[in-house]
mmCIF file with all atom_site columns, C-alpha atoms in Angstrom:
data_model
loop_
_atom_site.group_PDB
_atom_site.id
_atom_site.type_symbol
_atom_site.label_atom_id
_atom_site.label_alt_id
_atom_site.label_comp_id
_atom_site.label_asym_id
_atom_site.label_entity_id
_atom_site.label_seq_id
_atom_site.pdbx_PDB_ins_code
_atom_site.Cartn_x
_atom_site.Cartn_y
_atom_site.Cartn_z
_atom_site.occupancy
_atom_site.B_iso_or_equiv
_atom_site.pdbx_formal_charge
_atom_site.auth_seq_id
_atom_site.auth_comp_id
_atom_site.auth_asym_id
_atom_site.auth_atom_id
_atom_site.pdbx_PDB_model_num
ATOM 1   C CA . UNK A 1 1   ? -5.876  34.057 59.835 1.00 0.00 ? 713 UNK A CA 1
ATOM 2   C CA . UNK A 1 2   ? -4.992  33.511 56.177 1.00 0.00 ? 714 UNK A CA 1
ATOM 3   C CA . UNK A 1 3   ? -4.895  37.282 55.606 1.00 0.00 ? 715 UNK A CA 1
ATOM 4   C CA . UNK A 1 4   ? -2.654  37.879 58.625 1.00 0.00 ? 716 UNK A CA 1
ATOM 5   C CA . UNK A 1 5   ? -0.296  35.130 57.433 1.00 0.00 ? 717 UNK A CA 1
ATOM 6   C CA . UNK A 1 6   ? -0.043  36.730 53.988 1.00 0.00 ? 718 UNK A CA 1
ATOM 7   C CA . UNK A 1 7   ? -1.954  33.943 52.211 1.00 0.00 ? 719 UNK A CA 1
ATOM 8   C CA . UNK A 1 8   ? -4.175  36.318 50.283 1.00 0.00 ? 720 UNK A CA 1
ATOM 9   C CA . UNK A 1 9   ? -5.507  33.752 47.788 1.00 0.00 ? 721 UNK A CA 1
ATOM 10  C CA . UNK A 1 10  ? -6.742  31.606 50.670 1.00 0.00 ? 722 UNK A CA 1
ATOM 11  C CA . UNK A 1 11  ? -8.251  34.669 52.381 1.00 0.00 ? 723 UNK A CA 1
ATOM 12  C CA . UNK A 1 12  ? -10.040 35.679 49.159 1.00 0.00 ? 724 UNK A CA 1
ATOM 13  C CA . UNK A 1 13  ? -11.363 32.151 48.774 1.00 0.00 ? 725 UNK A CA 1
ATOM 14  C CA . UNK A 1 14  ? -12.732 32.168 52.325 1.00 0.00 ? 726 UNK A CA 1
ATOM 15  C CA . UNK A 1 15  ? -14.271 35.622 51.930 1.00 0.00 ? 727 UNK A CA 1
ATOM 16  C CA . UNK A 1 16  ? -15.936 34.476 48.685 1.00 0.00 ? 728 UNK A CA 1
ATOM 17  C CA . UNK A 1 17  ? -17.387 31.448 50.478 1.00 0.00 ? 729 UNK A CA 1
ATOM 18  C CA . UNK A 1 18  ? -18.880 33.728 53.112 1.00 0.00 ? 730 UNK A CA 1
ATOM 19  C CA . UNK A 1 19  ? -20.326 36.008 50.407 1.00 0.00 ? 731 UNK A CA 1
ATOM 20  C CA . UNK A 1 20  ? -21.780 33.049 48.516 1.00 0.00 ? 732 UNK A CA 1
ATOM 21  C CA . UNK A 1 21  ? -23.405 31.965 51.770 1.00 0.00 ? 733 UNK A CA 1
ATOM 22  C CA . UNK A 1 22  ? -25.394 35.220 51.730 1.00 0.00 ? 734 UNK A CA 1
ATOM 23  C CA . UNK A 1 23  ? -23.528 37.038 54.491 1.00 0.00 ? 735 UNK A CA 1
ATOM 24  C CA . UNK A 1 24  ? -22.467 40.243 52.775 1.00 0.00 ? 736 UNK A CA 1
ATOM 25  C CA . UNK A 1 25  ? -21.315 43.082 55.016 1.00 0.00 ? 737 UNK A CA 1
ATOM 26  C CA . UNK A 1 26  ? -19.232 46.230 54.865 1.00 0.00 ? 738 UNK A CA 1
ATOM 27  C CA . UNK A 1 27  ? -16.300 44.781 56.829 1.00 0.00 ? 739 UNK A CA 1
ATOM 28  C CA . UNK A 1 28  ? -16.311 41.666 54.636 1.00 0.00 ? 740 UNK A CA 1
ATOM 29  C CA . UNK A 1 29  ? -16.059 43.700 51.422 1.00 0.00 ? 741 UNK A CA 1
ATOM 30  C CA . UNK A 1 30  ? -13.422 45.894 53.072 1.00 0.00 ? 742 UNK A CA 1
ATOM 31  C CA . UNK A 1 31  ? -11.275 42.870 53.980 1.00 0.00 ? 743 UNK A CA 1
ATOM 32  C CA . UNK A 1 32  ? -11.782 41.402 50.517 1.00 0.00 ? 744 UNK A CA 1
ATOM 33  C CA . UNK A 1 33  ? -10.649 44.719 49.011 1.00 0.00 ? 745 UNK A CA 1
ATOM 34  C CA . UNK A 1 34  ? -7.575  44.700 51.254 1.00 0.00 ? 746 UNK A CA 1
ATOM 35  C CA . UNK A 1 35  ? -6.752  41.145 50.160 1.00 0.00 ? 747 UNK A CA 1
ATOM 36  C CA . UNK A 1 36  ? -7.002  42.038 46.480 1.00 0.00 ? 748 UNK A CA 1
ATOM 37  C CA . UNK A 1 37  ? -4.873  45.137 47.036 1.00 0.00 ? 749 UNK A CA 1
ATOM 38  C CA . UNK A 1 38  ? -2.168  43.088 48.795 1.00 0.00 ? 750 UNK A CA 1
ATOM 39  C CA . UNK A 1 39  ? -2.191  40.736 45.787 1.00 0.00 ? 751 UNK A CA 1
ATOM 40  C CA . UNK A 1 40  ? -1.750  43.716 43.459 1.00 0.00 ? 752 UNK A CA 1
ATOM 41  C CA . UNK A 1 41  ? -5.207  43.432 41.882 1.00 0.00 ? 753 UNK A CA 1
ATOM 42  C CA . UNK A 1 42  ? -6.204  47.115 41.928 1.00 0.00 ? 754 UNK A CA 1
ATOM 43  C CA . UNK A 1 43  ? -9.431  46.681 39.940 1.00 0.00 ? 755 UNK A CA 1
ATOM 44  C CA . UNK A 1 44  ? -11.000 44.140 42.276 1.00 0.00 ? 756 UNK A CA 1
ATOM 45  C CA . UNK A 1 45  ? -9.730  46.077 45.301 1.00 0.00 ? 757 UNK A CA 1
ATOM 46  C CA . UNK A 1 46  ? -11.535 49.234 44.141 1.00 0.00 ? 758 UNK A CA 1
ATOM 47  C CA . UNK A 1 47  ? -14.647 47.216 43.289 1.00 0.00 ? 759 UNK A CA 1
ATOM 48  C CA . UNK A 1 48  ? -14.848 45.739 46.782 1.00 0.00 ? 760 UNK A CA 1
ATOM 49  C CA . UNK A 1 49  ? -14.055 49.047 48.470 1.00 0.00 ? 761 UNK A CA 1
ATOM 50  C CA . UNK A 1 50  ? -16.938 50.572 46.489 1.00 0.00 ? 762 UNK A CA 1
ATOM 51  C CA . UNK A 1 51  ? -19.226 47.783 47.691 1.00 0.00 ? 763 UNK A CA 1
ATOM 52  C CA . UNK A 1 52  ? -18.074 48.340 51.279 1.00 0.00 ? 764 UNK A CA 1
ATOM 53  C CA . UNK A 1 53  ? -18.689 52.098 50.993 1.00 0.00 ? 765 UNK A CA 1
ATOM 54  C CA . UNK A 1 54  ? -22.329 51.450 50.136 1.00 0.00 ? 766 UNK A CA 1
ATOM 55  C CA . UNK A 1 55  ? -22.731 49.705 53.495 1.00 0.00 ? 767 UNK A CA 1
ATOM 56  C CA . UNK A 1 56  ? -20.427 51.807 55.694 1.00 0.00 ? 768 UNK A CA 1
ATOM 57  C CA . UNK A 1 57  ? -19.753 55.157 53.998 1.00 0.00 ? 769 UNK A CA 1
ATOM 58  C CA . UNK A 1 58  ? -18.268 56.937 57.030 1.00 0.00 ? 770 UNK A CA 1
ATOM 59  C CA . UNK A 1 59  ? -15.585 54.383 57.957 1.00 0.00 ? 771 UNK A CA 1
ATOM 60  C CA . UNK A 1 60  ? -12.304 56.330 58.042 1.00 0.00 ? 772 UNK A CA 1
ATOM 61  C CA . UNK A 1 61  ? -10.020 53.322 57.383 1.00 0.00 ? 773 UNK A CA 1
ATOM 62  C CA . UNK A 1 62  ? -12.120 52.286 54.410 1.00 0.00 ? 774 UNK A CA 1
ATOM 63  C CA . UNK A 1 63  ? -12.202 55.801 52.975 1.00 0.00 ? 775 UNK A CA 1
ATOM 64  C CA . UNK A 1 64  ? -8.435  56.190 53.388 1.00 0.00 ? 776 UNK A CA 1
ATOM 65  C CA . UNK A 1 65  ? -7.706  52.840 51.696 1.00 0.00 ? 777 UNK A CA 1
ATOM 66  C CA . UNK A 1 66  ? -10.217 53.580 48.940 1.00 0.00 ? 778 UNK A CA 1
ATOM 67  C CA . UNK A 1 67  ? -8.638  56.962 48.175 1.00 0.00 ? 779 UNK A CA 1
ATOM 68  C CA . UNK A 1 68  ? -5.139  55.464 48.270 1.00 0.00 ? 780 UNK A CA 1
ATOM 69  C CA . UNK A 1 69  ? -6.010  52.643 45.874 1.00 0.00 ? 781 UNK A CA 1
ATOM 70  C CA . UNK A 1 70  ? -7.964  55.083 43.667 1.00 0.00 ? 782 UNK A CA 1
ATOM 71  C CA . UNK A 1 71  ? -4.820  57.208 43.398 1.00 0.00 ? 783 UNK A CA 1
ATOM 72  C CA . UNK A 1 72  ? -2.923  54.130 42.205 1.00 0.00 ? 784 UNK A CA 1
ATOM 73  C CA . UNK A 1 73  ? -5.626  53.404 39.624 1.00 0.00 ? 785 UNK A CA 1
ATOM 74  C CA . UNK A 1 74  ? -5.937  57.023 38.495 1.00 0.00 ? 786 UNK A CA 1
ATOM 75  C CA . UNK A 1 75  ? -2.523  58.656 39.070 1.00 0.00 ? 787 UNK A CA 1
ATOM 76  C CA . UNK A 1 76  ? -3.366  61.704 36.946 1.00 0.00 ? 788 UNK A CA 1
ATOM 77  C CA . UNK A 1 77  ? -6.722  62.370 38.625 1.00 0.00 ? 789 UNK A CA 1
ATOM 78  C CA . UNK A 1 78  ? -8.859  62.114 35.509 1.00 0.00 ? 790 UNK A CA 1
ATOM 79  C CA . UNK A 1 79  ? -11.784 60.660 37.451 1.00 0.00 ? 791 UNK A CA 1
ATOM 80  C CA . UNK A 1 80  ? -11.667 63.268 40.224 1.00 0.00 ? 792 UNK A CA 1
ATOM 81  C CA . UNK A 1 81  ? -11.866 66.510 38.271 1.00 0.00 ? 793 UNK A CA 1
ATOM 82  C CA . UNK A 1 82  ? -15.128 68.147 39.306 1.00 0.00 ? 794 UNK A CA 1
ATOM 83  C CA . UNK A 1 83  ? -16.682 71.497 40.035 1.00 0.00 ? 795 UNK A CA 1
ATOM 84  C CA . UNK A 1 84  ? -17.297 72.789 43.541 1.00 0.00 ? 796 UNK A CA 1
ATOM 85  C CA . UNK A 1 85  ? -21.054 72.096 43.403 1.00 0.00 ? 797 UNK A CA 1
ATOM 86  C CA . UNK A 1 86  ? -20.443 68.569 42.093 1.00 0.00 ? 798 UNK A CA 1
ATOM 87  C CA . UNK A 1 87  ? -18.001 67.973 44.943 1.00 0.00 ? 799 UNK A CA 1
ATOM 88  C CA . UNK A 1 88  ? -20.575 69.135 47.524 1.00 0.00 ? 800 UNK A CA 1
ATOM 89  C CA . UNK A 1 89  ? -23.261 66.887 46.041 1.00 0.00 ? 801 UNK A CA 1
ATOM 90  C CA . UNK A 1 90  ? -20.902 63.895 45.980 1.00 0.00 ? 802 UNK A CA 1
ATOM 91  C CA . UNK A 1 91  ? -19.883 64.433 49.597 1.00 0.00 ? 803 UNK A CA 1
ATOM 92  C CA . UNK A 1 92  ? -23.529 64.717 50.606 1.00 0.00 ? 804 UNK A CA 1
ATOM 93  C CA . UNK A 1 93  ? -24.653 61.526 48.884 1.00 0.00 ? 805 UNK A CA 1
ATOM 94  C CA . UNK A 1 94  ? -21.573 59.528 49.886 1.00 0.00 ? 806 UNK A CA 1
ATOM 95  C CA . UNK A 1 95  ? -22.033 60.403 53.563 1.00 0.00 ? 807 UNK A CA 1
ATOM 96  C CA . UNK A 1 96  ? -25.234 58.339 53.836 1.00 0.00 ? 808 UNK A CA 1
ATOM 97  C CA . UNK A 1 97  ? -26.281 54.857 52.816 1.00 0.00 ? 809 UNK A CA 1
ATOM 98  C CA . UNK A 1 98  ? -29.435 54.457 50.724 1.00 0.00 ? 810 UNK A CA 1
ATOM 99  C CA . UNK A 1 99  ? -31.304 53.133 53.761 1.00 0.00 ? 811 UNK A CA 1
ATOM 100 C CA . UNK A 1 100 ? -30.251 56.110 55.874 1.00 0.00 ? 812 UNK A CA 1
ATOM 101 C CA . UNK A 1 101 ? -31.458 58.567 53.235 1.00 0.00 ? 813 UNK A CA 1
ATOM 102 C CA . UNK A 1 102 ? -34.849 56.851 53.008 1.00 0.00 ? 814 UNK A CA 1
ATOM 103 C CA . UNK A 1 103 ? -35.184 56.870 56.813 1.00 0.00 ? 815 UNK A CA 1
ATOM 104 C CA . UNK A 1 104 ? -34.301 60.593 56.927 1.00 0.00 ? 816 UNK A CA 1
ATOM 105 C CA . UNK A 1 105 ? -36.923 61.360 54.256 1.00 0.00 ? 817 UNK A CA 1
ATOM 106 C CA . UNK A 1 106 ? -39.523 59.332 56.148 1.00 0.00 ? 818 UNK A CA 1
ATOM 107 C CA . UNK A 1 107 ? -38.568 61.162 59.350 1.00 0.00 ? 819 UNK A CA 1
ATOM 108 C CA . UNK A 1 108 ? -39.020 64.535 57.648 1.00 0.00 ? 820 UNK A CA 1
ATOM 109 C CA . UNK A 1 109 ? -42.506 63.537 56.483 1.00 0.00 ? 821 UNK A CA 1
ATOM 110 C CA . UNK A 1 110 ? -43.474 62.300 59.976 1.00 0.00 ? 822 UNK A CA 1
ATOM 111 C CA . UNK A 1 111 ? -42.095 65.459 61.617 1.00 0.00 ? 823 UNK A CA 1
ATOM 112 C CA . UNK A 1 112 ? -44.010 67.595 59.090 1.00 0.00 ? 824 UNK A CA 1
ATOM 113 C CA . UNK A 1 113 ? -47.227 65.759 59.960 1.00 0.00 ? 825 UNK A CA 1
ATOM 114 C CA . UNK A 1 114 ? -46.685 66.172 63.695 1.00 0.00 ? 826 UNK A CA 1
ATOM 115 C CA . UNK A 1 115 ? -45.805 69.847 63.330 1.00 0.00 ? 827 UNK A CA 1
ATOM 116 C CA . UNK A 1 116 ? -48.890 70.377 61.176 1.00 0.00 ? 828 UNK A CA 1
ATOM 117 C CA . UNK A 1 117 ? -51.118 68.910 63.889 1.00 0.00 ? 829 UNK A CA 1
ATOM 118 C CA . UNK A 1 118 ? -49.354 70.957 66.581 1.00 0.00 ? 830 UNK A CA 1
ATOM 119 C CA . UNK A 1 119 ? -49.744 74.108 64.488 1.00 0.00 ? 831 UNK A CA 1
ATOM 120 C CA . UNK A 1 120 ? -53.483 73.501 64.108 1.00 0.00 ? 832 UNK A CA 1
ATOM 121 C CA . UNK A 1 121 ? -54.090 72.965 67.801 1.00 0.00 ? 833 UNK A CA 1
ATOM 122 C CA . UNK A 1 122 ? -51.516 75.533 68.890 1.00 0.00 ? 834 UNK A CA 1
ATOM 123 C CA . UNK A 1 123 ? -53.089 78.298 66.777 1.00 0.00 ? 835 UNK A CA 1
ATOM 124 C CA . UNK A 1 124 ? -49.861 79.191 65.007 1.00 0.00 ? 836 UNK A CA 1
ATOM 125 C CA . UNK A 1 125 ? -49.903 82.149 62.687 1.00 0.00 ? 837 UNK A CA 1
ATOM 126 C CA . UNK A 1 126 ? -49.733 81.547 58.951 1.00 0.00 ? 838 UNK A CA 1
ATOM 127 C CA . UNK A 1 127 ? -46.282 83.187 58.842 1.00 0.00 ? 839 UNK A CA 1
ATOM 128 C CA . UNK A 1 128 ? -44.748 80.848 61.412 1.00 0.00 ? 840 UNK A CA 1
ATOM 129 C CA . UNK A 1 129 ? -46.408 77.806 59.844 1.00 0.00 ? 841 UNK A CA 1
ATOM 130 C CA . UNK A 1 130 ? -45.185 78.905 56.392 1.00 0.00 ? 842 UNK A CA 1
ATOM 131 C CA . UNK A 1 131 ? -41.553 79.311 57.511 1.00 0.00 ? 843 UNK A CA 1
ATOM 132 C CA . UNK A 1 132 ? -41.495 75.963 59.334 1.00 0.00 ? 844 UNK A CA 1
ATOM 133 C CA . UNK A 1 133 ? -42.957 74.110 56.355 1.00 0.00 ? 845 UNK A CA 1
ATOM 134 C CA . UNK A 1 134 ? -40.618 75.921 53.953 1.00 0.00 ? 846 UNK A CA 1
ATOM 135 C CA . UNK A 1 135 ? -37.656 74.707 56.017 1.00 0.00 ? 847 UNK A CA 1
ATOM 136 C CA . UNK A 1 136 ? -39.010 71.147 56.067 1.00 0.00 ? 848 UNK A CA 1
ATOM 137 C CA . UNK A 1 137 ? -39.694 71.302 52.318 1.00 0.00 ? 849 UNK A CA 1
ATOM 138 C CA . UNK A 1 138 ? -36.108 72.426 51.663 1.00 0.00 ? 850 UNK A CA 1
ATOM 139 C CA . UNK A 1 139 ? -34.753 69.594 53.807 1.00 0.00 ? 851 UNK A CA 1
ATOM 140 C CA . UNK A 1 140 ? -36.979 67.130 51.962 1.00 0.00 ? 852 UNK A CA 1
ATOM 141 C CA . UNK A 1 141 ? -35.798 68.532 48.624 1.00 0.00 ? 853 UNK A CA 1
ATOM 142 C CA . UNK A 1 142 ? -32.110 68.238 49.590 1.00 0.00 ? 854 UNK A CA 1
ATOM 143 C CA . UNK A 1 143 ? -32.399 64.645 50.803 1.00 0.00 ? 855 UNK A CA 1
ATOM 144 C CA . UNK A 1 144 ? -34.877 63.610 48.103 1.00 0.00 ? 856 UNK A CA 1
ATOM 145 C CA . UNK A 1 145 ? -32.680 64.911 45.300 1.00 0.00 ? 857 UNK A CA 1
ATOM 146 C CA . UNK A 1 146 ? -29.643 63.371 47.009 1.00 0.00 ? 858 UNK A CA 1
ATOM 147 C CA . UNK A 1 147 ? -31.398 60.003 47.068 1.00 0.00 ? 859 UNK A CA 1
ATOM 148 C CA . UNK A 1 148 ? -32.319 60.262 43.387 1.00 0.00 ? 860 UNK A CA 1
ATOM 149 C CA . UNK A 1 149 ? -28.752 61.241 42.432 1.00 0.00 ? 861 UNK A CA 1
ATOM 150 C CA . UNK A 1 150 ? -27.295 58.428 44.568 1.00 0.00 ? 862 UNK A CA 1
ATOM 151 C CA . UNK A 1 151 ? -29.540 55.814 42.970 1.00 0.00 ? 863 UNK A CA 1
ATOM 152 C CA . UNK A 1 152 ? -28.751 57.172 39.494 1.00 0.00 ? 864 UNK A CA 1
ATOM 153 C CA . UNK A 1 153 ? -24.995 57.186 40.156 1.00 0.00 ? 865 UNK A CA 1
ATOM 154 C CA . UNK A 1 154 ? -24.991 53.618 41.398 1.00 0.00 ? 866 UNK A CA 1
ATOM 155 C CA . UNK A 1 155 ? -27.280 52.378 38.644 1.00 0.00 ? 867 UNK A CA 1
ATOM 156 C CA . UNK A 1 156 ? -24.930 52.889 35.700 1.00 0.00 ? 868 UNK A CA 1
ATOM 157 C CA . UNK A 1 157 ? -21.500 52.832 37.365 1.00 0.00 ? 869 UNK A CA 1
ATOM 158 C CA . UNK A 1 158 ? -18.870 50.204 36.682 1.00 0.00 ? 870 UNK A CA 1
ATOM 159 C CA . UNK A 1 159 ? -15.348 49.555 37.920 1.00 0.00 ? 871 UNK A CA 1
ATOM 160 C CA . UNK A 1 160 ? -12.743 48.418 35.399 1.00 0.00 ? 872 UNK A CA 1
ATOM 161 C CA . UNK A 1 161 ? -11.420 45.070 36.647 1.00 0.00 ? 873 UNK A CA 1
ATOM 162 C CA . UNK A 1 162 ? -8.517  44.627 34.225 1.00 0.00 ? 874 UNK A CA 1
ATOM 163 C CA . UNK A 1 163 ? -6.610  47.153 32.142 1.00 0.00 ? 875 UNK A CA 1
ATOM 164 C CA . UNK A 1 164 ? -8.041  47.472 28.678 1.00 0.00 ? 876 UNK A CA 1
ATOM 165 C CA . UNK A 1 165 ? -8.002  49.672 25.616 1.00 0.00 ? 877 UNK A CA 1
ATOM 166 C CA . UNK A 1 166 ? -10.656 52.093 24.436 1.00 0.00 ? 878 UNK A CA 1
ATOM 167 C CA . UNK A 1 167 ? -11.246 52.120 20.693 1.00 0.00 ? 879 UNK A CA 1
ATOM 168 C CA . UNK A 1 168 ? -12.511 54.901 18.416 1.00 0.00 ? 880 UNK A CA 1
ATOM 169 C CA . UNK A 1 169 ? -15.203 52.561 17.066 1.00 0.00 ? 881 UNK A CA 1
ATOM 170 C CA . UNK A 1 170 ? -16.909 49.409 18.345 1.00 0.00 ? 882 UNK A CA 1
ATOM 171 C CA . UNK A 1 171 ? -14.831 47.139 16.110 1.00 0.00 ? 883 UNK A CA 1
ATOM 172 C CA . UNK A 1 172 ? -11.887 44.888 16.900 1.00 0.00 ? 884 UNK A CA 1
ATOM 173 C CA . UNK A 1 173 ? -9.766  46.335 14.062 1.00 0.00 ? 885 UNK A CA 1
ATOM 174 C CA . UNK A 1 174 ? -10.421 49.942 15.127 1.00 0.00 ? 886 UNK A CA 1
ATOM 175 C CA . UNK A 1 175 ? -7.715  52.369 16.254 1.00 0.00 ? 887 UNK A CA 1
ATOM 176 C CA . UNK A 1 176 ? -6.933  52.480 19.971 1.00 0.00 ? 888 UNK A CA 1
ATOM 177 C CA . UNK A 1 177 ? -8.049  55.804 21.450 1.00 0.00 ? 889 UNK A CA 1
ATOM 178 C CA . UNK A 1 178 ? -6.555  55.426 24.956 1.00 0.00 ? 890 UNK A CA 1
ATOM 179 C CA . UNK A 1 179 ? -5.754  52.839 27.615 1.00 0.00 ? 891 UNK A CA 1
ATOM 180 C CA . UNK A 1 180 ? -8.031  52.340 30.600 1.00 0.00 ? 892 UNK A CA 1
ATOM 181 C CA . UNK A 1 181 ? -6.286  51.249 33.800 1.00 0.00 ? 893 UNK A CA 1
ATOM 182 C CA . UNK A 1 182 ? -7.819  48.785 36.200 1.00 0.00 ? 894 UNK A CA 1
ATOM 183 C CA . UNK A 1 183 ? -9.663  50.304 39.111 1.00 0.00 ? 895 UNK A CA 1
ATOM 184 C CA . UNK A 1 184 ? -11.035 53.317 37.231 1.00 0.00 ? 896 UNK A CA 1
ATOM 185 C CA . UNK A 1 185 ? -14.728 53.987 37.588 1.00 0.00 ? 897 UNK A CA 1
ATOM 186 C CA . UNK A 1 186 ? -16.630 54.317 34.351 1.00 0.00 ? 898 UNK A CA 1
ATOM 187 C CA . UNK A 1 187 ? -20.192 55.313 33.539 1.00 0.00 ? 899 UNK A CA 1
ATOM 188 C CA . UNK A 1 188 ? -22.106 52.944 31.282 1.00 0.00 ? 900 UNK A CA 1
ATOM 189 C CA . UNK A 1 189 ? -23.718 55.073 28.600 1.00 0.00 ? 901 UNK A CA 1
ATOM 190 C CA . UNK A 1 190 ? -25.005 52.328 26.311 1.00 0.00 ? 902 UNK A CA 1
ATOM 191 C CA . UNK A 1 191 ? -24.650 48.591 26.099 1.00 0.00 ? 903 UNK A CA 1
ATOM 192 C CA . UNK A 1 192 ? -25.096 46.405 23.015 1.00 0.00 ? 904 UNK A CA 1
#
């Protein structure tokens, strides 16, 4: 109700209470992201959209809002420049949640076991058995590597909450190298 009435601070407060009560969900993070966006807080909007995407990666409204807010945070597209193979990998790993990828891998292993038993009792030729298991191994490799990449990407990723400056050296009196706008995603290379 607070969101519909345009009282975004009240809506954010209520959403935070729900989150603190241990009831996190994709729609909750999505609505929280919308509230922050309406308030003009791009960084926290992107952060909550990212959290929502982990739980519901195929939601079209969420993906549209996320891309729109990302374009506001990164108007020159610095964070989106990638090669074709990188783009394919990103689309693959962003299509599934972590749980879905684990379930698919488990399903591939179970199917491989069942097919192995069927091939023993069905007197399959070595050629047929080899091709079937090669296909299953490739599927396992694609989803297994996707899971590893997804976990690695999420492990060291951060979203800039407020605009800041990047310095040439880790000192306060150092020269400013460039400005970092809120909402940009950054990879954490080292922390001290």
